[in-house]
Structure formats: structure tokens, C-alpha cells
mmCIF file of C-alpha atoms in Angstrom:
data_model
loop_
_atom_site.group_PDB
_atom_site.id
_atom_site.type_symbol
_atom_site.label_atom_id
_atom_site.label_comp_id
_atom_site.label_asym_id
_atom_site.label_seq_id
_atom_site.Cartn_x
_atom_site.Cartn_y
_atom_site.Cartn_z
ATOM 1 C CA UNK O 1 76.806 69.183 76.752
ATOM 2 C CA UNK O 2 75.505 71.948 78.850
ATOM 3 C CA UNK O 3 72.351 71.701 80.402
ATOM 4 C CA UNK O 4 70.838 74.800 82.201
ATOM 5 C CA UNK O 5 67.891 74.333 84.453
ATOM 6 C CA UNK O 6 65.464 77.584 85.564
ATOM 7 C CA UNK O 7 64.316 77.764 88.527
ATOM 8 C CA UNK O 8 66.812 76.259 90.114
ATOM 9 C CA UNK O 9 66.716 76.980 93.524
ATOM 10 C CA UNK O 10 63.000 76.189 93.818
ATOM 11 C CA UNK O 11 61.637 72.876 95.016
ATOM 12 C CA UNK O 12 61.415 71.144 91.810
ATOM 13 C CA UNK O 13 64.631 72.947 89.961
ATOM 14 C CA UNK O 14 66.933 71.364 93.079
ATOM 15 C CA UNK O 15 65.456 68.296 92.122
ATOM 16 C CA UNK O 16 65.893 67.907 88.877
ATOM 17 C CA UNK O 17 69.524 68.967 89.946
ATOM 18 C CA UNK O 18 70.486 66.181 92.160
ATOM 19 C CA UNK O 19 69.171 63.827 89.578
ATOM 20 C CA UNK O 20 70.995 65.305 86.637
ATOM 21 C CA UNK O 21 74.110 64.744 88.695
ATOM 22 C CA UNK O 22 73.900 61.366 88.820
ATOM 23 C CA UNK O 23 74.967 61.144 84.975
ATOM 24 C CA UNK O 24 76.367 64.373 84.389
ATOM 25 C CA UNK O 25 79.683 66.376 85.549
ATOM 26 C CA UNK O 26 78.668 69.401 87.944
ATOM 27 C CA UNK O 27 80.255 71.808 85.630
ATOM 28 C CA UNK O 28 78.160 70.834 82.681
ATOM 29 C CA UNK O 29 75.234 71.659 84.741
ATOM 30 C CA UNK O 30 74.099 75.757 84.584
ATOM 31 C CA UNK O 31 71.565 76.846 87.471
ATOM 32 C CA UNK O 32 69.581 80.006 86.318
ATOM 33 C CA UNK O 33 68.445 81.478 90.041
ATOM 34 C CA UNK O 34 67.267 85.046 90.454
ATOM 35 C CA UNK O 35 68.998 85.373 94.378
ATOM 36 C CA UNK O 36 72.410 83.963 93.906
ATOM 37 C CA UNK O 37 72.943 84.047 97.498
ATOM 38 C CA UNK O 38 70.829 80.838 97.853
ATOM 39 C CA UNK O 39 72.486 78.998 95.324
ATOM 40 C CA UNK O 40 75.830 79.025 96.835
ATOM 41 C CA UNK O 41 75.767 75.355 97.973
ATOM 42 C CA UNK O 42 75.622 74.728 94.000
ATOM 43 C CA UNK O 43 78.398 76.647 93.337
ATOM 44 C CA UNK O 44 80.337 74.883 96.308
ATOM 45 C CA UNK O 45 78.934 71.370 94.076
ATOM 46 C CA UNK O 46 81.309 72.842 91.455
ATOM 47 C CA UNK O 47 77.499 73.914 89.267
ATOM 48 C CA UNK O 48 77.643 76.985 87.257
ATOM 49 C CA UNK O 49 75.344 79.412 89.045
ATOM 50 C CA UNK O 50 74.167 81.835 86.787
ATOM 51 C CA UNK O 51 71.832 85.241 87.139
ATOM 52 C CA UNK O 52 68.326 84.915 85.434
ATOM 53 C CA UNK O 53 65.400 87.132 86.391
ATOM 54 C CA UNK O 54 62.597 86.535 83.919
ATOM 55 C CA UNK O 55 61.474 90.085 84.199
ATOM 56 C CA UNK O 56 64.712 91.581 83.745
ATOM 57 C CA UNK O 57 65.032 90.908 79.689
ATOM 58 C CA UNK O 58 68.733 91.445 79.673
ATOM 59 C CA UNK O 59 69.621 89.217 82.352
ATOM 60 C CA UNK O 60 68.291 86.243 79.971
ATOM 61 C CA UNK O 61 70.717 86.404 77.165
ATOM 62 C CA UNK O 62 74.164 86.521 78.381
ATOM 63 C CA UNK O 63 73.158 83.655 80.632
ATOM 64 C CA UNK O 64 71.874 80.972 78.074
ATOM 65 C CA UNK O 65 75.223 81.086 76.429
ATOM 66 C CA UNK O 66 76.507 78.172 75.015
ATOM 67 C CA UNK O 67 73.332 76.161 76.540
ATOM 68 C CA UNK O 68 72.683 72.787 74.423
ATOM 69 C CA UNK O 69 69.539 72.044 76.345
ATOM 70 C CA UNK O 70 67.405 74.024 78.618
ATOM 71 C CA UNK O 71 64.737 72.855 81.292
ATOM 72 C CA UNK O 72 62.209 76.002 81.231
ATOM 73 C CA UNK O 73 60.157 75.299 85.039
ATOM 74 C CA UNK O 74 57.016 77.131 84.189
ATOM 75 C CA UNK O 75 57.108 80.120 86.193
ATOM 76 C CA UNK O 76 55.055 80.460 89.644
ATOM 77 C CA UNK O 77 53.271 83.932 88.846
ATOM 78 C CA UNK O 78 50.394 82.558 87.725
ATOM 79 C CA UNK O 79 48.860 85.700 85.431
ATOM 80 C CA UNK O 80 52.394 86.572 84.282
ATOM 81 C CA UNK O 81 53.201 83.277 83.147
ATOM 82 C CA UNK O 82 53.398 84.060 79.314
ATOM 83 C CA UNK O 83 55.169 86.882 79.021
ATOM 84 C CA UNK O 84 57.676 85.711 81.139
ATOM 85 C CA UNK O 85 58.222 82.859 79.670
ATOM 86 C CA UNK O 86 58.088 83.858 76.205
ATOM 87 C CA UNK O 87 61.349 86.179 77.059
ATOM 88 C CA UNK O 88 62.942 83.309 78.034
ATOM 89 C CA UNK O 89 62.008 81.418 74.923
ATOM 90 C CA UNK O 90 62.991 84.604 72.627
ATOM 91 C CA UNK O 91 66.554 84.858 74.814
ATOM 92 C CA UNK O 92 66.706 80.843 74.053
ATOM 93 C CA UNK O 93 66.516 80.850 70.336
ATOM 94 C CA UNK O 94 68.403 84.589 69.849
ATOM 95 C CA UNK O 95 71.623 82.167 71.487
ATOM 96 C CA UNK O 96 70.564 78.760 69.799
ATOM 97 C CA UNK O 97 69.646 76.722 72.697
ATOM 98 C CA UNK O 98 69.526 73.307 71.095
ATOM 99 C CA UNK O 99 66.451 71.932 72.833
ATOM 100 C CA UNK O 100 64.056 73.171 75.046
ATOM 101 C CA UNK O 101 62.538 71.187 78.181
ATOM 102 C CA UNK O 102 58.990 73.124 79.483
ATOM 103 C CA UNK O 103 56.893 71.423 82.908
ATOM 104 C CA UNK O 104 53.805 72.131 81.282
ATOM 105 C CA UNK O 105 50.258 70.312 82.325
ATOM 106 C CA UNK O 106 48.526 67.238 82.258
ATOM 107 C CA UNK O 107 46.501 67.508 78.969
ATOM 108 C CA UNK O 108 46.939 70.788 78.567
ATOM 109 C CA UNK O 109 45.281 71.186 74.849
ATOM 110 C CA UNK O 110 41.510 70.224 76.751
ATOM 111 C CA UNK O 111 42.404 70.688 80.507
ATOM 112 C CA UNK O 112 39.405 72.118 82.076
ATOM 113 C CA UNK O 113 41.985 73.670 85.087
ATOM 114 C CA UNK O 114 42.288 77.580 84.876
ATOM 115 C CA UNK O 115 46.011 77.011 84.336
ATOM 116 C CA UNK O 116 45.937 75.377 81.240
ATOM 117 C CA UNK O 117 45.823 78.615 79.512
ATOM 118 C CA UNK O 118 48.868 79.926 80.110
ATOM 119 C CA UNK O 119 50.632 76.180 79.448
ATOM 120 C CA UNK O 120 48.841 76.091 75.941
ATOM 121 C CA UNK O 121 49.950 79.750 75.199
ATOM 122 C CA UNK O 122 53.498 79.052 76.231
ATOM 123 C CA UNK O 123 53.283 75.507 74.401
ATOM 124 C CA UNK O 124 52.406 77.312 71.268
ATOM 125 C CA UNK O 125 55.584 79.993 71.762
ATOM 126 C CA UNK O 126 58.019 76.903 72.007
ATOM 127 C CA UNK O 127 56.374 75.536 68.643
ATOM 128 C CA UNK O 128 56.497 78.884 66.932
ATOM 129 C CA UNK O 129 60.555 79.562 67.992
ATOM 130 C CA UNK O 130 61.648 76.525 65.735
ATOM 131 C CA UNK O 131 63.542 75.540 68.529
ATOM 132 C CA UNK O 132 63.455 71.230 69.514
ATOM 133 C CA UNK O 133 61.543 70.961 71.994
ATOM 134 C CA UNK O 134 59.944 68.421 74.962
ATOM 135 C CA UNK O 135 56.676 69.375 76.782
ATOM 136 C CA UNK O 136 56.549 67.842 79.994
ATOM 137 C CA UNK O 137 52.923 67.482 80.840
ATOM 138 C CA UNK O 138 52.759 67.435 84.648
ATOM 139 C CA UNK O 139 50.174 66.339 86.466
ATOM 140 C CA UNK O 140 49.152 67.173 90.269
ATOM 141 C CA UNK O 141 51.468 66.816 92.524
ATOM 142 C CA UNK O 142 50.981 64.312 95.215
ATOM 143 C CA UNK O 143 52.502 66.914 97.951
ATOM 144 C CA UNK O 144 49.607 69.563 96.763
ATOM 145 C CA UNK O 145 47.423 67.268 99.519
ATOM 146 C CA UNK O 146 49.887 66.181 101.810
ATOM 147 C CA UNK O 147 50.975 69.724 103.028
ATOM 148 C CA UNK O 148 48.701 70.026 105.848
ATOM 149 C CA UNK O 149 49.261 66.176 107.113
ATOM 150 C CA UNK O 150 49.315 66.593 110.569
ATOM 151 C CA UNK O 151 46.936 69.280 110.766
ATOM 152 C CA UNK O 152 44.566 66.820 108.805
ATOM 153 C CA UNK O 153 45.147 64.143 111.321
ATOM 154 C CA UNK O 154 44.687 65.869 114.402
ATOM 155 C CA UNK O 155 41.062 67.662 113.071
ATOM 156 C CA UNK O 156 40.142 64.290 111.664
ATOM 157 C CA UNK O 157 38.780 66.151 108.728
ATOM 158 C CA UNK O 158 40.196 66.170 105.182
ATOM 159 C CA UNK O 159 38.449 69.154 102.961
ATOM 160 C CA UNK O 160 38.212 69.543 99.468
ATOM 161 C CA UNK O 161 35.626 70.118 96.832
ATOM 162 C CA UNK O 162 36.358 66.926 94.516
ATOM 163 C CA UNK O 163 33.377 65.189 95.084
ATOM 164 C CA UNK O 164 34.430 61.417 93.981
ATOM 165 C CA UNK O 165 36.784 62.461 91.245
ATOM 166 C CA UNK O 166 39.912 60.436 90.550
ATOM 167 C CA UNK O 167 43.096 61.532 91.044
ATOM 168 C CA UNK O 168 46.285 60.338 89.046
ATOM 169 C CA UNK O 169 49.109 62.178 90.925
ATOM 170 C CA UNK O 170 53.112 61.811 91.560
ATOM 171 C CA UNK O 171 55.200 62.606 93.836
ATOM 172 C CA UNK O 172 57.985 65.772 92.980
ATOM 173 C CA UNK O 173 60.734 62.951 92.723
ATOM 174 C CA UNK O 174 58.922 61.168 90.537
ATOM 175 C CA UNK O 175 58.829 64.690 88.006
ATOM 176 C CA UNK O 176 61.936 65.725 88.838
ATOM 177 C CA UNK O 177 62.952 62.322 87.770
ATOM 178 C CA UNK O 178 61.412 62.215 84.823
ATOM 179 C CA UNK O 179 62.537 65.416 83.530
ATOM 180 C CA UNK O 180 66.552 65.000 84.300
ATOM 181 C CA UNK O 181 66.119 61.194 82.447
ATOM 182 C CA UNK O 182 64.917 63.891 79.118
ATOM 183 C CA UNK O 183 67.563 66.288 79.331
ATOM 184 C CA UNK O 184 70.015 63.572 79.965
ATOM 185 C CA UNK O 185 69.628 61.434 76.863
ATOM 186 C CA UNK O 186 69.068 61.609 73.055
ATOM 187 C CA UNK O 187 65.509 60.488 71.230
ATOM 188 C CA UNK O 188 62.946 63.394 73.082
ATOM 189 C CA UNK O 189 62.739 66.333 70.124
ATOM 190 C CA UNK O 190 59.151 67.424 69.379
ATOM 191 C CA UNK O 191 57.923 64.991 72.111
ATOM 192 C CA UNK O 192 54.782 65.562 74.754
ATOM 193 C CA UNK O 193 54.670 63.376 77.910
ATOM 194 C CA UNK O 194 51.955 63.241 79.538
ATOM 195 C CA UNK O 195 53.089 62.475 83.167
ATOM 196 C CA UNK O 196 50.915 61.160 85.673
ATOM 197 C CA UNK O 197 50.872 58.687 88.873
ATOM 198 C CA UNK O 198 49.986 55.373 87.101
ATOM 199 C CA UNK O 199 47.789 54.576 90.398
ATOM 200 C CA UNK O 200 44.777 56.915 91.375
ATOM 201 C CA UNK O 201 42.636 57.379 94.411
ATOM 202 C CA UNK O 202 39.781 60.476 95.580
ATOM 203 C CA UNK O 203 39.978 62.271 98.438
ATOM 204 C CA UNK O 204 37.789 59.711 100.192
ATOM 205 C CA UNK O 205 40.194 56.601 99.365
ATOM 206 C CA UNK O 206 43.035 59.503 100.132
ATOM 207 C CA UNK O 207 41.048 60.095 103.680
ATOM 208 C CA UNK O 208 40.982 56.129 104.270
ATOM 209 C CA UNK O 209 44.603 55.457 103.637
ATOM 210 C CA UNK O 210 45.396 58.195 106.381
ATOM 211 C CA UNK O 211 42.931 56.569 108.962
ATOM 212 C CA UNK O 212 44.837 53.329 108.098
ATOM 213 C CA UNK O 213 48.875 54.995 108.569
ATOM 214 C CA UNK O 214 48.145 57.500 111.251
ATOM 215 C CA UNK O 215 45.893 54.748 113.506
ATOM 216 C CA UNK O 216 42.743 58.097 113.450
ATOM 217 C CA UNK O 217 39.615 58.248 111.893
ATOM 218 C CA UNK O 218 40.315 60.746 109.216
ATOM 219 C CA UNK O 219 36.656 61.323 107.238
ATOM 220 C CA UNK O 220 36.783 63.163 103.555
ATOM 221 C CA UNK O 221 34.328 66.420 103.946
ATOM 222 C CA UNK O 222 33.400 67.724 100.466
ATOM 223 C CA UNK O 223 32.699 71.324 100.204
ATOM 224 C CA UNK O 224 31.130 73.106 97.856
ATOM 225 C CA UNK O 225 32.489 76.101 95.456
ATOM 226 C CA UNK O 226 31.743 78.945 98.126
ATOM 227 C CA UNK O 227 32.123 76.967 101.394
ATOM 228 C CA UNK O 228 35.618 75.685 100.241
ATOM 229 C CA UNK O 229 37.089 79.338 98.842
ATOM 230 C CA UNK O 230 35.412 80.493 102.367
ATOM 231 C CA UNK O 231 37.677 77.589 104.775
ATOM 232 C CA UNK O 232 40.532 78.567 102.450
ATOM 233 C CA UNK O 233 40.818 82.779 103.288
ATOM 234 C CA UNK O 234 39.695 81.887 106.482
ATOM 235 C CA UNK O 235 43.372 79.296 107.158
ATOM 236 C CA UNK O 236 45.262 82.923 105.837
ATOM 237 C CA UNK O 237 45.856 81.427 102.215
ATOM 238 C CA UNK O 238 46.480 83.897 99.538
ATOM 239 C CA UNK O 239 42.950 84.696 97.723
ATOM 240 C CA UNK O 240 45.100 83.961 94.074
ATOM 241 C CA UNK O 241 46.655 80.782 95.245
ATOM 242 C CA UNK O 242 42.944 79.745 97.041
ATOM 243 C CA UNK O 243 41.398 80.202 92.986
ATOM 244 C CA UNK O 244 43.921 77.344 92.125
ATOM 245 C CA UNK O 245 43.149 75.009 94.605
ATOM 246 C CA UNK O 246 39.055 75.464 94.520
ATOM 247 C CA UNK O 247 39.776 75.142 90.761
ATOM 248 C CA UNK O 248 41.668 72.162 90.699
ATOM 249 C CA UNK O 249 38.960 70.502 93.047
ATOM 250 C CA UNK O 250 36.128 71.423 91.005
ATOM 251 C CA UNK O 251 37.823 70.161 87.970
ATOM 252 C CA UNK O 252 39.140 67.489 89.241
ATOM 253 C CA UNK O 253 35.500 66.535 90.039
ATOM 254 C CA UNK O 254 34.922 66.263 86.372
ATOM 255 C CA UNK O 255 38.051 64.109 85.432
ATOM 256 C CA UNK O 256 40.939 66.807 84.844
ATOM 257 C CA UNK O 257 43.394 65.312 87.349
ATOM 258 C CA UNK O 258 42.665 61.346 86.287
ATOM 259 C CA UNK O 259 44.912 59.451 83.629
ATOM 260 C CA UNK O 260 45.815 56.353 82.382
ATOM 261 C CA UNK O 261 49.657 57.569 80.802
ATOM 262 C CA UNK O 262 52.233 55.498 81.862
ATOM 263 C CA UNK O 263 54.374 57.933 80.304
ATOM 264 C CA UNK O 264 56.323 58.709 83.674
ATOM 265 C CA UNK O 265 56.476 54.728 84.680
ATOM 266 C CA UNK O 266 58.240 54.821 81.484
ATOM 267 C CA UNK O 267 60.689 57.715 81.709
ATOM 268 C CA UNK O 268 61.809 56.784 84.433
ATOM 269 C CA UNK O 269 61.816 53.037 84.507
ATOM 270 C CA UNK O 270 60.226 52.057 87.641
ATOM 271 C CA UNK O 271 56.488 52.586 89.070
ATOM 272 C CA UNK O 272 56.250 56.022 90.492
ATOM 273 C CA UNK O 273 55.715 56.920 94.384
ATOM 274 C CA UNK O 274 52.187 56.397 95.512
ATOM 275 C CA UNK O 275 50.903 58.276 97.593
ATOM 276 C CA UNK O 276 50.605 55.568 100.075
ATOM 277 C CA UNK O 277 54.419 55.661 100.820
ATOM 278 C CA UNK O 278 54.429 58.981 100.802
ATOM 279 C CA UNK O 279 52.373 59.303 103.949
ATOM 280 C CA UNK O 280 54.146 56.657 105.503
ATOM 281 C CA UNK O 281 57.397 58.697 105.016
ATOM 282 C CA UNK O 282 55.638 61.443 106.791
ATOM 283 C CA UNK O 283 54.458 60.498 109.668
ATOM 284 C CA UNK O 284 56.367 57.218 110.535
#
């Protein structure tokens, strides 16, 4: 069986990589990677490194060949999402690709989040191809708050426009996890996950647990709309990137990042990171 996995050089698609080859021979493992150049430590793994530029149609054929299942990592050009992804899902069932694998998001039929739409477009592609498929409904990741850790600890000051919203999120592991368990065993056609941390916390219980690791007074400051897109451009962050953050706040003031699934406790077979340990890893 041949499993190709997009994306492959990016944080989660190396992943989902290492896991896979737990179970599976490198050379039944195909990385799709746009710059070949950094995948060469795959190819010195004995993995199939193959070209795949979603905005270079021809590229996508010739490189899903003979592919029995197919992990499409939603792309990260959020705006371009669906057409790029929709060439890959044409490509997929012009070479019959047995099963198709999307990271797609948490609830994505009623998600409030600006991102859904593109999920629920590309969702309804995959349905419309015939193809099998599995929609991995990720939730937040748990690294979206921990990037700025020791900047966070030495202001004292955790921002964010969440209000007291809960906050069911897991760790990249925990995803990455979950999704090489689904291409690497039978029973997942026509399935939808819904993956989320099966523990949650707000940013104020998130605030606490860093006074408690790092041994400072870390206090939750909630922002509003405005002030919070204002800190953002003002750090130097991208103004598309600072929409999906101040988005994901506000929604996730209204419930859009809280579950109760314990459909990634399940796939994998073990309780997922919290994001306890995960600051504990970081700064211990």
C-alpha cells in the first residue's frame, strides 16, 4: 500500500511521517513537497520524494500515481484554499487514489471561525469526487498559544480576545498521530472525526498554569476586537494571518474552539497532550 502525504515537509506533514513509519516500510511512504531540496533527509530515509505544487496543475497527476491512500494537509493560503485543493482532489480521482485523508476543522458544517468556509467547500469537493474518504476535523492547536512562551513570561501578560471561552485543544503530535493511525489501518471510509483535546482550559486557567511552571505572575489581559488586531500589526504579524487569530479569539469566545469528542483519545489510544505538559517541556 502506498500512502502519499502533502505537505510533507511542513510541520504537521513531517509528523505524520515519522509516525507512519512506525508501521509502514519507508518506500511505501510518497512525500508530495513543492522544494525538493528540503526533503532530502526523506529521501536519505529511503521515502519516495515526489514534486507537487498545488498551483502547478500538471505537477499533480504524474505524482499521485499508483497512490492507495492520500493525506490532503489543507493548504496554508488561506483565500486560495479551494481551488487548490480541488486540483488536487480532481488529479486524485483522474489516477484512482483509493481513499482520501483531508485535516479539515473542528465542526466545520456550523463553525463560527472564518476558516470554516473553505473546509466545508473542500469537504463538499471530496464528497462530490466519489472518491472514500476521511475528514479529519482538527481542532486548535495547542502550539497556536504557546509560540510566544517566553516572551509571555517575561511581560507577565498573556493577550487575547477570548473573554472566558473554553478551549479544547491538542498538541501537533497528538494530530499528527491521529491521522497516520487512519491512513495506516482499514475501517475509516466516509468517516468524520472530530478531533479535539479531551481536557479544556481559557486563557485565564491557560495564564494560571504558566504562573504555576514558570514560578511568575503571568495575568490573562482580554482585549477587545480593535485593541487586539491593533497589539497584533503592532508585534510585525502579517495583517491576513492577524484576521485568523482575532477571529479565532472572538469565536472562541462564543464556544467554537470547546468540545466534548473523544474522537482523538480514541484514534489514538491514549489521552492526548495537555497543554500542561506541554509548557513544562518548554521551559523546564
Amino acid at each position: 500500500m502506498k500512502i502519499a502525504i502533502t505537505g510533507a515537509t511542513g510541520q504537521l506533514g513531517e509528523c505524520v511521517i515519522q509516525f507512519l513509519l512506525h508501521s509502514q516500510a519507508p518506500e511505501n511512504i510518497v512525500a508530495l513537497v513543492r522544494n525538493q531540496d528540503k526533503a532530502l533527509h526523506f529521501t536519505q530515509q529511503g521515502i519516495d520524494v515526489r514534486y507537487f505544487n498545488y498551483d502547478e496543475p500538471a505537477s499533480l497527476t504524474p505524482a499521485l500515481q499508483g497512490i492507495d491512500k492520500l493525506l490532503l494537509i489543507s493548504a496554508n493560503e488561506v483565500g486560495r484554499r479551494t481551488p487548490q485543493h480541488q486540483a488536487v482532489i480532481e488529479a486524485a480521482k483522474h489516477v484512482q487514489v483509493k481513499h482520501i485523508v483531508y485535516t479539515s476543522l473542528l465542526n466545520a458544517e456550523h463553525s463560527l471561525l472564518s476558516l470554516a468556509k473553505e473546509h466545508q467547500e473542500t469537504e463538499a469537493l471530496i464528497k462530490q469526487s466519489g472518491l472514500n474518504y476521511t475528514f479529519l476535523r482538527n481542532n486548535w492547536y495547542s502550539e497556536n498559544y504557546l509560540a510566544t512562551l517566553p516572551q509571555i513570561i517575561e511581560q507577565g501578560v498573556l493577550y487575547g480576545a477570548a473573554g472566558e471561552g473554553k478551549i479544547s485543544s491538542a498538541s501537533r503530535q497528538d494530530y499528527a498521530e491521529a491521522a497516520a493511525k487512519v491512513l495506516s489501518s482499514s475501517g475509516h471510509e466516509q468517516k468524520v472525526y472530530e478531533l479535539a483535546g479531551s481536557s479544556s482550559f481559557t486563557l485565564s486557567d491557560l495564564a494560571h498554569t504558566i504562573t504555576q511552571i514558570a514560578g511568575k505572575t503571568v495575568r490573562y489581559q482580554n482585549l477587545g476586537t480593535q485593541e487586539y488586531t491593533e497589539a497584533l500589526l503592532a508585534a510585525g504579524l502579517p495583517e491576513g494571518l492577524v484576521d485568523v487569530i482575532v477571529d479565532a479569539d472572538i469565536q472562541a469566545a462564543k464556544g467554537a474552539m470547546y468540545s466534548e469528542s473523544k474522537d482523538l483519545e480514541h484514534l489514538i489510544g491514549h489521552a492526548n497532550t495537555d497543554i500542561k505538559s506541554q509548557i513544562e517541556q518548554l521551559i523546564t
